[in-house]
Amino acid sequence: MDKTDKIWLDGKLVDWDDANVHILTHTLHYGLGAFEGIRAYRRTDGRTHIFRLREHIRRLFDSCKIATLPMPYTIDQIVDACVETVRVNKLPSCYIRPLAFLGDGMMGLYALSNPTRVSITAWNWGSYLGEEGMKNGIRAKFSSFTRSHVNTNMVKAKLVGQYVNSILAKREVMAAGYDEALMLDPQGFVAEASGENIFMVRDGVLMTPNIGSSMLNGLTRDAILTIAADLGIEVFETRFTRDELYIADEVFLTGTAAEVTPVREVDDRTIGDGVPGPVTKRLQAAFFDIVAGSHPGYEEWRTYVEF
Ligand code: PPE
């Protein structure tokens, strides 16, 4: 990845090369930490905005609360720090990674007195699942690893250690030649992908697992549900099985990094005609027009950065 100039660390902007931590940083050993992924986009009018910034930071604070990680800042302070990090690095479009982690002090699990530390890094990040995949769709496969039971991992929190499950799934299917791992919940229903939420379309109806499922409550998922409803597309939030995906007309994934990525194959079965379908293309086009085009609506989703 390309270095940028500054990283926000514990309230100060420091040089990229100086944003280091001690080896006894608690989160490195035990995984109690929370993070976010946020994108800044340059629109056709030349202005840069951060997409759904406050909602991402709210989720970061929610994750910390779930993880019993005290936050030494306010939501406003972290929102402002994200804007500042994008501004000083002069990044017209980028990915922003806030991370709240437990610093060094005590070892052992309890470590209640260790300080919570926060970093914010921004860098250029293109299409997460590739330009080709964004245009023509990716090949997905269900991993043999199951998404955690809702009382094993805290599925509404974006916690550092919980990503081991996603990494194992992703590495497993990529080693087998696929682009992305899909995951079932402990009951066998479709949960999400390793780092994205999942949608399917059958007979023009859009479906995605409901909030109670073993999945992250994605903000891109929420944006797509809102946009779909506004476009008059019928939407159902419900649980479904892997074979319902096999016979879907269209499947796509949503996430900050992956944006709206079509899926052309699931478990070696071609989805629909093997190309992105009309509903996927319509939602993908609407999404990119809202974030990076000239769509005037959804202004409440934008926090502008003045350079
Ligand atoms: N599920 C998971 C497990 C997940 O990690 C993400 C985001 C989502 C759903 C979608 O959430 P949202 O970004 O709010 O729409 N995954 C982040 C991590 C990517 C990475 O590899 O790092 C992301 O997209 O930023």
mmCIF file of C-alpha atoms and ligand atoms in Angstrom:
data_model
loop_
_atom_site.group_PDB
_atom_site.id
_atom_site.type_symbol
_atom_site.label_atom_id
_atom_site.label_comp_id
_atom_site.label_asym_id
_atom_site.label_seq_id
_atom_site.Cartn_x
_atom_site.Cartn_y
_atom_site.Cartn_z
ATOM 1 C CA MET A 1 0.000 0.000 0.000
ATOM 2 C CA ASP A 2 1.082 3.590 -0.587
ATOM 3 C CA LYS A 3 2.137 5.502 2.480
ATOM 4 C CA THR A 4 0.379 8.740 3.266
ATOM 5 C CA ASP A 5 1.800 11.620 5.229
ATOM 6 C CA LYS A 6 0.104 11.500 8.644
ATOM 7 C CA ILE A 7 -1.720 9.102 10.949
ATOM 8 C CA TRP A 8 -3.932 10.295 13.808
ATOM 9 C CA LEU A 9 -2.791 8.526 16.993
ATOM 10 C CA ASP A 10 -4.184 9.249 20.468
ATOM 11 C CA GLY A 11 -5.238 12.785 19.616
ATOM 12 C CA LYS A 12 -2.212 13.849 17.574
ATOM 13 C CA LEU A 13 -1.246 13.685 13.905
ATOM 14 C CA VAL A 14 2.061 11.849 13.684
ATOM 15 C CA ASP A 15 4.246 10.914 10.718
ATOM 16 C CA TRP A 16 3.293 7.624 9.055
ATOM 17 C CA ASP A 17 6.592 5.990 10.088
ATOM 18 C CA ASP A 18 6.196 7.068 13.715
ATOM 19 C CA ALA A 19 2.766 5.479 14.276
ATOM 20 C CA ASN A 20 4.172 2.501 16.201
ATOM 21 C CA VAL A 21 3.040 0.608 19.312
ATOM 22 C CA HIS A 22 4.740 -1.447 22.027
ATOM 23 C CA ILE A 23 4.915 -5.224 21.547
ATOM 24 C CA LEU A 24 2.900 -5.706 24.754
ATOM 25 C CA THR A 25 -0.073 -3.829 23.294
ATOM 26 C CA HIS A 26 -2.916 -5.886 24.771
ATOM 27 C CA THR A 27 -4.977 -6.085 21.551
ATOM 28 C CA LEU A 28 -2.045 -7.702 19.720
ATOM 29 C CA HIS A 29 -2.155 -10.609 22.166
ATOM 30 C CA TYR A 30 -5.860 -11.065 22.844
ATOM 31 C CA GLY A 31 -7.827 -9.269 20.103
ATOM 32 C CA LEU A 32 -10.046 -6.963 22.155
ATOM 33 C CA GLY A 33 -10.319 -3.957 19.895
ATOM 34 C CA ALA A 34 -12.842 -2.349 17.562
ATOM 35 C CA PHE A 35 -12.456 -0.846 14.123
ATOM 36 C CA GLU A 36 -14.286 0.775 11.256
ATOM 37 C CA GLY A 37 -13.899 1.023 7.510
ATOM 38 C CA ILE A 38 -15.193 4.198 5.895
ATOM 39 C CA ARG A 39 -14.818 5.622 2.405
ATOM 40 C CA ALA A 40 -14.308 9.182 1.232
ATOM 41 C CA TYR A 41 -15.376 9.904 -2.332
ATOM 42 C CA ARG A 42 -14.773 12.714 -4.757
ATOM 43 C CA ARG A 43 -18.018 13.620 -6.517
ATOM 44 C CA THR A 44 -18.333 14.973 -10.074
ATOM 45 C CA ASP A 45 -18.611 18.526 -8.677
ATOM 46 C CA GLY A 46 -15.040 18.083 -7.394
ATOM 47 C CA ARG A 47 -16.011 18.057 -3.717
ATOM 48 C CA THR A 48 -14.895 15.305 -1.370
ATOM 49 C CA HIS A 49 -17.233 13.834 1.227
ATOM 50 C CA ILE A 50 -17.009 11.004 3.729
ATOM 51 C CA PHE A 51 -19.886 8.573 3.294
ATOM 52 C CA ARG A 52 -22.029 8.006 6.405
ATOM 53 C CA LEU A 53 -19.170 9.077 8.666
ATOM 54 C CA ARG A 54 -21.170 9.736 11.833
ATOM 55 C CA GLU A 55 -23.006 6.407 11.552
ATOM 56 C CA HIS A 56 -19.699 4.552 11.187
ATOM 57 C CA ILE A 57 -18.311 6.314 14.249
ATOM 58 C CA ARG A 58 -21.478 5.582 16.155
ATOM 59 C CA ARG A 59 -21.002 1.898 15.286
ATOM 60 C CA LEU A 60 -17.382 2.157 16.495
ATOM 61 C CA PHE A 61 -18.636 3.430 19.849
ATOM 62 C CA ASP A 62 -21.316 0.722 19.918
ATOM 63 C CA SER A 63 -18.609 -1.895 19.242
ATOM 64 C CA CYS A 64 -16.502 -0.496 22.111
ATOM 65 C CA LYS A 65 -19.481 -0.583 24.447
ATOM 66 C CA ILE A 66 -20.226 -4.203 23.538
ATOM 67 C CA ALA A 67 -16.526 -5.038 24.056
ATOM 68 C CA THR A 68 -16.263 -3.212 27.435
ATOM 69 C CA LEU A 69 -13.590 -0.985 25.929
ATOM 70 C CA PRO A 70 -13.868 2.511 27.448
ATOM 71 C CA MET A 71 -13.649 5.259 24.811
ATOM 72 C CA PRO A 72 -11.632 8.280 25.946
ATOM 73 C CA TYR A 73 -13.127 10.496 23.209
ATOM 74 C CA THR A 74 -16.563 11.706 22.140
ATOM 75 C CA ILE A 75 -18.211 10.764 18.846
ATOM 76 C CA ASP A 76 -17.722 14.377 17.689
ATOM 77 C CA GLN A 77 -14.001 14.239 18.415
ATOM 78 C CA ILE A 78 -13.519 11.084 16.350
ATOM 79 C CA VAL A 79 -15.726 12.417 13.523
ATOM 80 C CA ASP A 80 -13.590 15.592 13.422
ATOM 81 C CA ALA A 81 -10.381 13.552 13.598
ATOM 82 C CA CYS A 82 -11.432 11.498 10.540
ATOM 83 C CA VAL A 83 -12.136 14.675 8.561
ATOM 84 C CA GLU A 84 -8.789 16.105 9.666
ATOM 85 C CA THR A 85 -6.878 12.933 8.689
ATOM 86 C CA VAL A 86 -8.335 13.020 5.160
ATOM 87 C CA ARG A 87 -7.692 16.767 4.907
ATOM 88 C CA VAL A 88 -4.032 16.822 5.991
ATOM 89 C CA ASN A 89 -3.195 13.890 3.727
ATOM 90 C CA LYS A 90 -4.913 15.663 0.803
ATOM 91 C CA LEU A 91 -6.806 12.532 -0.217
ATOM 92 C CA PRO A 92 -9.721 13.338 -2.562
ATOM 93 C CA SER A 93 -10.945 9.735 -2.293
ATOM 94 C CA CYS A 94 -9.716 7.135 0.173
ATOM 95 C CA TYR A 95 -10.474 4.446 2.732
ATOM 96 C CA ILE A 96 -10.425 5.457 6.398
ATOM 97 C CA ARG A 97 -9.617 2.981 9.177
ATOM 98 C CA PRO A 98 -10.325 4.090 12.758
ATOM 99 C CA LEU A 99 -9.084 1.543 15.294
ATOM 100 C CA ALA A 100 -9.704 1.491 19.056
ATOM 101 C CA PHE A 101 -7.328 -0.845 20.866
ATOM 102 C CA LEU A 102 -6.140 -1.683 24.345
ATOM 103 C CA GLY A 103 -2.636 -0.452 25.023
ATOM 104 C CA ASP A 104 0.114 -1.966 27.151
ATOM 105 C CA GLY A 105 0.384 -1.990 30.940
ATOM 106 C CA MET A 106 -0.961 -5.220 32.383
ATOM 107 C CA MET A 107 -0.804 -8.627 30.746
ATOM 108 C CA GLY A 108 -3.496 -11.257 31.290
ATOM 109 C CA LEU A 109 -7.099 -11.065 30.211
ATOM 110 C CA TYR A 110 -8.572 -8.705 32.772
ATOM 111 C CA ALA A 111 -6.238 -5.698 32.213
ATOM 112 C CA LEU A 112 -8.941 -3.186 33.073
ATOM 113 C CA SER A 113 -6.435 -0.403 33.716
ATOM 114 C CA ASN A 114 -4.759 -0.537 30.298
ATOM 115 C CA PRO A 115 -5.534 2.618 28.296
ATOM 116 C CA THR A 116 -7.775 2.541 25.240
ATOM 117 C CA ARG A 117 -5.809 3.951 22.346
ATOM 118 C CA VAL A 118 -7.242 5.182 19.053
ATOM 119 C CA SER A 119 -5.672 5.514 15.628
ATOM 120 C CA ILE A 120 -7.084 6.778 12.340
ATOM 121 C CA THR A 121 -5.320 5.910 9.101
ATOM 122 C CA ALA A 122 -6.439 6.899 5.594
ATOM 123 C CA TRP A 123 -5.087 5.530 2.334
ATOM 124 C CA ASN A 124 -6.016 4.950 -1.286
ATOM 125 C CA TRP A 125 -7.883 1.679 -1.727
ATOM 126 C CA GLY A 126 -9.357 0.706 -5.097
ATOM 127 C CA SER A 127 -11.954 -1.985 -5.788
ATOM 128 C CA TYR A 128 -11.684 -4.494 -2.920
ATOM 129 C CA LEU A 129 -12.651 -7.505 -5.025
ATOM 130 C CA GLY A 130 -11.012 -6.183 -8.216
ATOM 131 C CA GLU A 131 -12.130 -3.965 -11.117
ATOM 132 C CA GLU A 132 -13.022 -7.067 -13.103
ATOM 133 C CA GLY A 133 -15.217 -8.406 -10.309
ATOM 134 C CA MET A 134 -16.962 -5.075 -9.884
ATOM 135 C CA LYS A 135 -17.849 -5.070 -13.586
ATOM 136 C CA ASN A 136 -18.511 -8.716 -14.391
ATOM 137 C CA GLY A 137 -19.114 -10.347 -11.025
ATOM 138 C CA ILE A 138 -17.026 -12.563 -8.765
ATOM 139 C CA ARG A 139 -16.894 -16.289 -8.051
ATOM 140 C CA ALA A 140 -17.974 -17.013 -4.464
ATOM 141 C CA LYS A 141 -17.878 -20.204 -2.452
ATOM 142 C CA PHE A 142 -19.263 -21.191 0.933
ATOM 143 C CA SER A 143 -16.450 -21.743 3.393
ATOM 144 C CA SER A 144 -16.309 -24.811 5.631
ATOM 145 C CA PHE A 145 -15.913 -22.340 8.537
ATOM 146 C CA THR A 146 -19.199 -21.286 10.136
ATOM 147 C CA ARG A 147 -20.018 -17.739 11.233
ATOM 148 C CA SER A 148 -20.076 -17.632 15.006
ATOM 149 C CA HIS A 149 -23.121 -18.270 17.111
ATOM 150 C CA VAL A 150 -24.617 -14.949 18.209
ATOM 151 C CA ASN A 151 -23.561 -15.720 21.769
ATOM 152 C CA THR A 152 -19.999 -16.655 20.810
ATOM 153 C CA ASN A 153 -18.996 -13.589 18.878
ATOM 154 C CA MET A 154 -20.737 -10.274 19.294
ATOM 155 C CA VAL A 155 -22.060 -10.062 15.766
ATOM 156 C CA LYS A 156 -23.192 -6.435 15.933
ATOM 157 C CA ALA A 157 -19.698 -5.339 16.930
ATOM 158 C CA LYS A 158 -16.807 -4.953 14.518
ATOM 159 C CA LEU A 159 -14.179 -6.423 16.805
ATOM 160 C CA VAL A 160 -10.564 -7.115 15.933
ATOM 161 C CA GLY A 161 -10.288 -10.740 17.137
ATOM 162 C CA GLN A 162 -13.540 -11.777 15.515
ATOM 163 C CA TYR A 163 -11.930 -11.373 12.126
ATOM 164 C CA VAL A 164 -9.910 -14.581 12.563
ATOM 165 C CA ASN A 165 -13.086 -16.408 11.518
ATOM 166 C CA SER A 166 -13.332 -14.281 8.343
ATOM 167 C CA ILE A 167 -9.635 -14.610 7.506
ATOM 168 C CA LEU A 168 -9.742 -18.423 7.758
ATOM 169 C CA ALA A 169 -12.806 -18.504 5.504
ATOM 170 C CA LYS A 170 -11.279 -16.116 2.980
ATOM 171 C CA ARG A 171 -7.932 -17.927 2.839
ATOM 172 C CA GLU A 172 -9.658 -21.277 2.464
ATOM 173 C CA VAL A 173 -11.713 -20.326 -0.588
ATOM 174 C CA MET A 174 -9.027 -18.174 -2.204
ATOM 175 C CA ALA A 175 -6.588 -21.081 -1.979
ATOM 176 C CA ALA A 176 -9.205 -23.094 -3.878
ATOM 177 C CA GLY A 177 -9.319 -20.451 -6.626
ATOM 178 C CA TYR A 178 -12.432 -18.456 -5.695
ATOM 179 C CA ASP A 179 -12.700 -14.710 -5.097
ATOM 180 C CA GLU A 180 -14.702 -14.468 -1.878
ATOM 181 C CA ALA A 181 -15.968 -16.660 0.965
ATOM 182 C CA LEU A 182 -19.646 -16.894 1.857
ATOM 183 C CA MET A 183 -20.561 -18.063 5.346
ATOM 184 C CA LEU A 184 -23.456 -19.907 6.957
ATOM 185 C CA ASP A 185 -24.657 -19.331 10.507
ATOM 186 C CA PRO A 186 -24.620 -22.168 13.087
ATOM 187 C CA GLN A 187 -28.180 -23.156 12.088
ATOM 188 C CA GLY A 188 -27.138 -23.483 8.434
ATOM 189 C CA PHE A 189 -28.712 -20.306 7.088
ATOM 190 C CA VAL A 190 -26.870 -17.789 4.913
ATOM 191 C CA ALA A 191 -25.175 -15.178 7.108
ATOM 192 C CA GLU A 192 -22.821 -12.956 5.106
ATOM 193 C CA ALA A 193 -19.506 -12.988 3.251
ATOM 194 C CA SER A 194 -16.084 -12.740 4.934
ATOM 195 C CA GLY A 195 -16.240 -8.939 4.824
ATOM 196 C CA GLU A 196 -19.546 -8.081 3.146
ATOM 197 C CA ASN A 197 -23.286 -8.478 3.542
ATOM 198 C CA ILE A 198 -25.157 -10.543 0.965
ATOM 199 C CA PHE A 199 -28.227 -9.898 -1.185
ATOM 200 C CA MET A 200 -30.141 -12.043 -3.663
ATOM 201 C CA VAL A 201 -32.836 -11.272 -6.241
ATOM 202 C CA ARG A 202 -35.495 -13.680 -7.439
ATOM 203 C CA ASP A 203 -38.416 -12.656 -9.663
ATOM 204 C CA GLY A 204 -37.553 -9.001 -9.070
ATOM 205 C CA VAL A 205 -37.748 -9.269 -5.268
ATOM 206 C CA LEU A 206 -34.654 -8.301 -3.271
ATOM 207 C CA MET A 207 -33.747 -10.377 -0.201
ATOM 208 C CA THR A 208 -31.073 -10.104 2.462
ATOM 209 C CA PRO A 209 -30.657 -11.786 5.875
ATOM 210 C CA ASN A 210 -32.439 -9.891 8.639
ATOM 211 C CA ILE A 211 -30.678 -7.922 11.376
ATOM 212 C CA GLY A 212 -31.077 -10.749 13.907
ATOM 213 C CA SER A 213 -28.799 -12.953 11.800
ATOM 214 C CA SER A 214 -25.185 -13.744 12.591
ATOM 215 C CA MET A 215 -23.864 -10.802 10.569
ATOM 216 C CA LEU A 216 -22.602 -7.273 10.879
ATOM 217 C CA ASN A 217 -25.249 -4.596 10.532
ATOM 218 C CA GLY A 218 -23.634 -3.123 7.432
ATOM 219 C CA LEU A 219 -24.099 0.513 6.553
ATOM 220 C CA THR A 220 -23.808 -0.241 2.841
ATOM 221 C CA ARG A 221 -26.502 -2.888 3.325
ATOM 222 C CA ASP A 222 -28.665 -0.255 4.972
ATOM 223 C CA ALA A 223 -27.963 2.225 2.140
ATOM 224 C CA ILE A 224 -28.930 -0.373 -0.486
ATOM 225 C CA LEU A 225 -32.154 -1.199 1.373
ATOM 226 C CA THR A 226 -33.022 2.512 1.463
ATOM 227 C CA ILE A 227 -32.137 3.087 -2.204
ATOM 228 C CA ALA A 228 -34.041 -0.042 -3.290
ATOM 229 C CA ALA A 229 -37.175 1.049 -1.428
ATOM 230 C CA ASP A 230 -36.894 4.513 -2.996
ATOM 231 C CA LEU A 231 -36.610 2.921 -6.457
ATOM 232 C CA GLY A 232 -39.777 0.927 -5.790
ATOM 233 C CA ILE A 233 -38.009 -2.436 -5.580
ATOM 234 C CA GLU A 234 -39.727 -4.937 -3.303
ATOM 235 C CA VAL A 235 -37.462 -5.851 -0.379
ATOM 236 C CA PHE A 236 -37.538 -8.653 2.203
ATOM 237 C CA GLU A 237 -35.209 -8.985 5.175
ATOM 238 C CA THR A 238 -35.423 -12.662 5.971
ATOM 239 C CA ARG A 239 -33.272 -15.704 6.512
ATOM 240 C CA PHE A 240 -32.662 -18.063 3.609
ATOM 241 C CA THR A 241 -30.655 -21.155 2.721
ATOM 242 C CA ARG A 242 -27.631 -21.647 0.484
ATOM 243 C CA ASP A 243 -29.667 -23.433 -2.189
ATOM 244 C CA GLU A 244 -31.926 -20.389 -2.509
ATOM 245 C CA LEU A 245 -28.810 -18.566 -3.681
ATOM 246 C CA TYR A 246 -28.114 -21.292 -6.274
ATOM 247 C CA ILE A 247 -31.494 -20.628 -7.908
ATOM 248 C CA ALA A 248 -31.459 -16.855 -7.466
ATOM 249 C CA ASP A 249 -31.570 -14.677 -10.571
ATOM 250 C CA GLU A 250 -28.964 -12.331 -9.092
ATOM 251 C CA VAL A 251 -26.616 -12.215 -6.113
ATOM 252 C CA PHE A 252 -24.433 -9.336 -4.933
ATOM 253 C CA LEU A 253 -22.332 -8.311 -1.938
ATOM 254 C CA THR A 254 -22.204 -4.966 -0.143
ATOM 255 C CA GLY A 255 -19.579 -3.412 2.080
ATOM 256 C CA THR A 256 -17.585 -0.231 2.479
ATOM 257 C CA ALA A 257 -14.516 -1.802 0.883
ATOM 258 C CA ALA A 258 -16.405 -3.987 -1.651
ATOM 259 C CA GLU A 259 -19.097 -1.322 -2.334
ATOM 260 C CA VAL A 260 -21.655 -3.171 -4.519
ATOM 261 C CA THR A 261 -19.988 -6.211 -6.088
ATOM 262 C CA PRO A 262 -21.995 -8.643 -8.253
ATOM 263 C CA VAL A 263 -21.596 -12.409 -7.749
ATOM 264 C CA ARG A 264 -21.687 -14.488 -10.935
ATOM 265 C CA GLU A 265 -21.096 -17.900 -9.397
ATOM 266 C CA VAL A 266 -21.868 -19.559 -6.035
ATOM 267 C CA ASP A 267 -20.375 -22.995 -5.247
ATOM 268 C CA ASP A 268 -19.640 -23.563 -8.968
ATOM 269 C CA ARG A 269 -23.237 -22.862 -9.987
ATOM 270 C CA THR A 270 -23.778 -20.008 -12.413
ATOM 271 C CA ILE A 271 -26.087 -17.346 -11.021
ATOM 272 C CA GLY A 272 -28.746 -16.296 -13.534
ATOM 273 C CA ASP A 273 -27.064 -15.702 -16.889
ATOM 274 C CA GLY A 274 -23.605 -15.480 -15.311
ATOM 275 C CA VAL A 275 -23.472 -11.722 -15.706
ATOM 276 C CA PRO A 276 -24.628 -8.931 -13.353
ATOM 277 C CA GLY A 277 -28.438 -8.773 -13.552
ATOM 278 C CA PRO A 278 -30.701 -5.749 -14.041
ATOM 279 C CA VAL A 279 -31.570 -5.143 -10.364
ATOM 280 C CA THR A 280 -27.900 -5.407 -9.319
ATOM 281 C CA LYS A 281 -26.845 -3.045 -12.104
ATOM 282 C CA ARG A 282 -29.562 -0.555 -11.239
ATOM 283 C CA LEU A 283 -28.657 -0.517 -7.537
ATOM 284 C CA GLN A 284 -24.932 -0.427 -8.268
ATOM 285 C CA ALA A 285 -25.383 2.539 -10.636
ATOM 286 C CA ALA A 286 -27.596 4.378 -8.136
ATOM 287 C CA PHE A 287 -25.084 3.744 -5.339
ATOM 288 C CA PHE A 288 -22.123 5.097 -7.335
ATOM 289 C CA ASP A 289 -24.150 8.081 -8.516
ATOM 290 C CA ILE A 290 -24.979 8.911 -4.892
ATOM 291 C CA VAL A 291 -21.433 8.480 -3.543
ATOM 292 C CA ALA A 292 -19.250 9.582 -6.437
ATOM 293 C CA GLY A 293 -21.546 11.029 -9.109
ATOM 294 C CA SER A 294 -23.929 13.946 -9.168
ATOM 295 C CA HIS A 295 -27.063 12.533 -7.494
ATOM 296 C CA PRO A 296 -28.348 15.410 -5.366
ATOM 297 C CA GLY A 297 -30.257 13.247 -2.871
ATOM 298 C CA TYR A 298 -29.203 11.560 0.358
ATOM 299 C CA GLU A 299 -27.259 14.666 1.412
ATOM 300 C CA GLU A 300 -27.528 13.522 5.047
ATOM 301 C CA TRP A 301 -25.109 10.705 4.167
ATOM 302 C CA ARG A 302 -22.307 13.141 3.254
ATOM 303 C CA THR A 303 -19.754 14.907 5.461
ATOM 304 C CA TYR A 304 -17.703 17.245 3.276
ATOM 305 C CA VAL A 305 -13.955 17.744 3.605
ATOM 306 C CA GLU A 306 -12.586 21.190 2.688
ATOM 307 C CA PHE A 307 -8.963 21.046 1.531
HETATM 308 N N1 PPE B 1 -19.833 -7.918 7.212
HETATM 309 C C1 PPE B 1 -18.548 -7.973 7.607
HETATM 310 C C2 PPE B 1 -18.064 -9.190 8.299
HETATM 311 C C3 PPE B 1 -17.713 -6.892 7.353
HETATM 312 O O1 PPE B 1 -16.434 -6.945 7.761
HETATM 313 C C4 PPE B 1 -18.206 -5.756 6.671
HETATM 314 C C5 PPE B 1 -17.308 -4.602 6.370
HETATM 315 C C6 PPE B 1 -19.568 -5.747 6.279
HETATM 316 C C7 PPE B 1 -20.351 -6.848 6.574
HETATM 317 C C8 PPE B 1 -20.193 -4.563 5.592
HETATM 318 O O2 PPE B 1 -20.345 -3.470 6.467
HETATM 319 P P1 PPE B 1 -20.352 -1.960 5.951
HETATM 320 O O3 PPE B 1 -18.944 -1.638 5.557
HETATM 321 O O4 PPE B 1 -20.843 -1.170 7.098
HETATM 322 O O5 PPE B 1 -21.264 -1.902 4.780
HETATM 323 N N2 PPE B 1 -15.969 -4.971 6.085
HETATM 324 C C9 PPE B 1 -14.912 -3.985 6.156
HETATM 325 C C10 PPE B 1 -13.548 -4.650 6.179
HETATM 326 C C11 PPE B 1 -12.780 -4.812 4.926
HETATM 327 C C12 PPE B 1 -11.340 -5.256 5.186
HETATM 328 O O6 PPE B 1 -10.881 -6.192 4.525
HETATM 329 O O7 PPE B 1 -10.652 -4.643 6.006
HETATM 330 C C13 PPE B 1 -15.090 -2.927 5.090
HETATM 331 O O8 PPE B 1 -15.751 -3.156 4.080
HETATM 332 O O9 PPE B 1 -14.581 -1.825 5.298
#
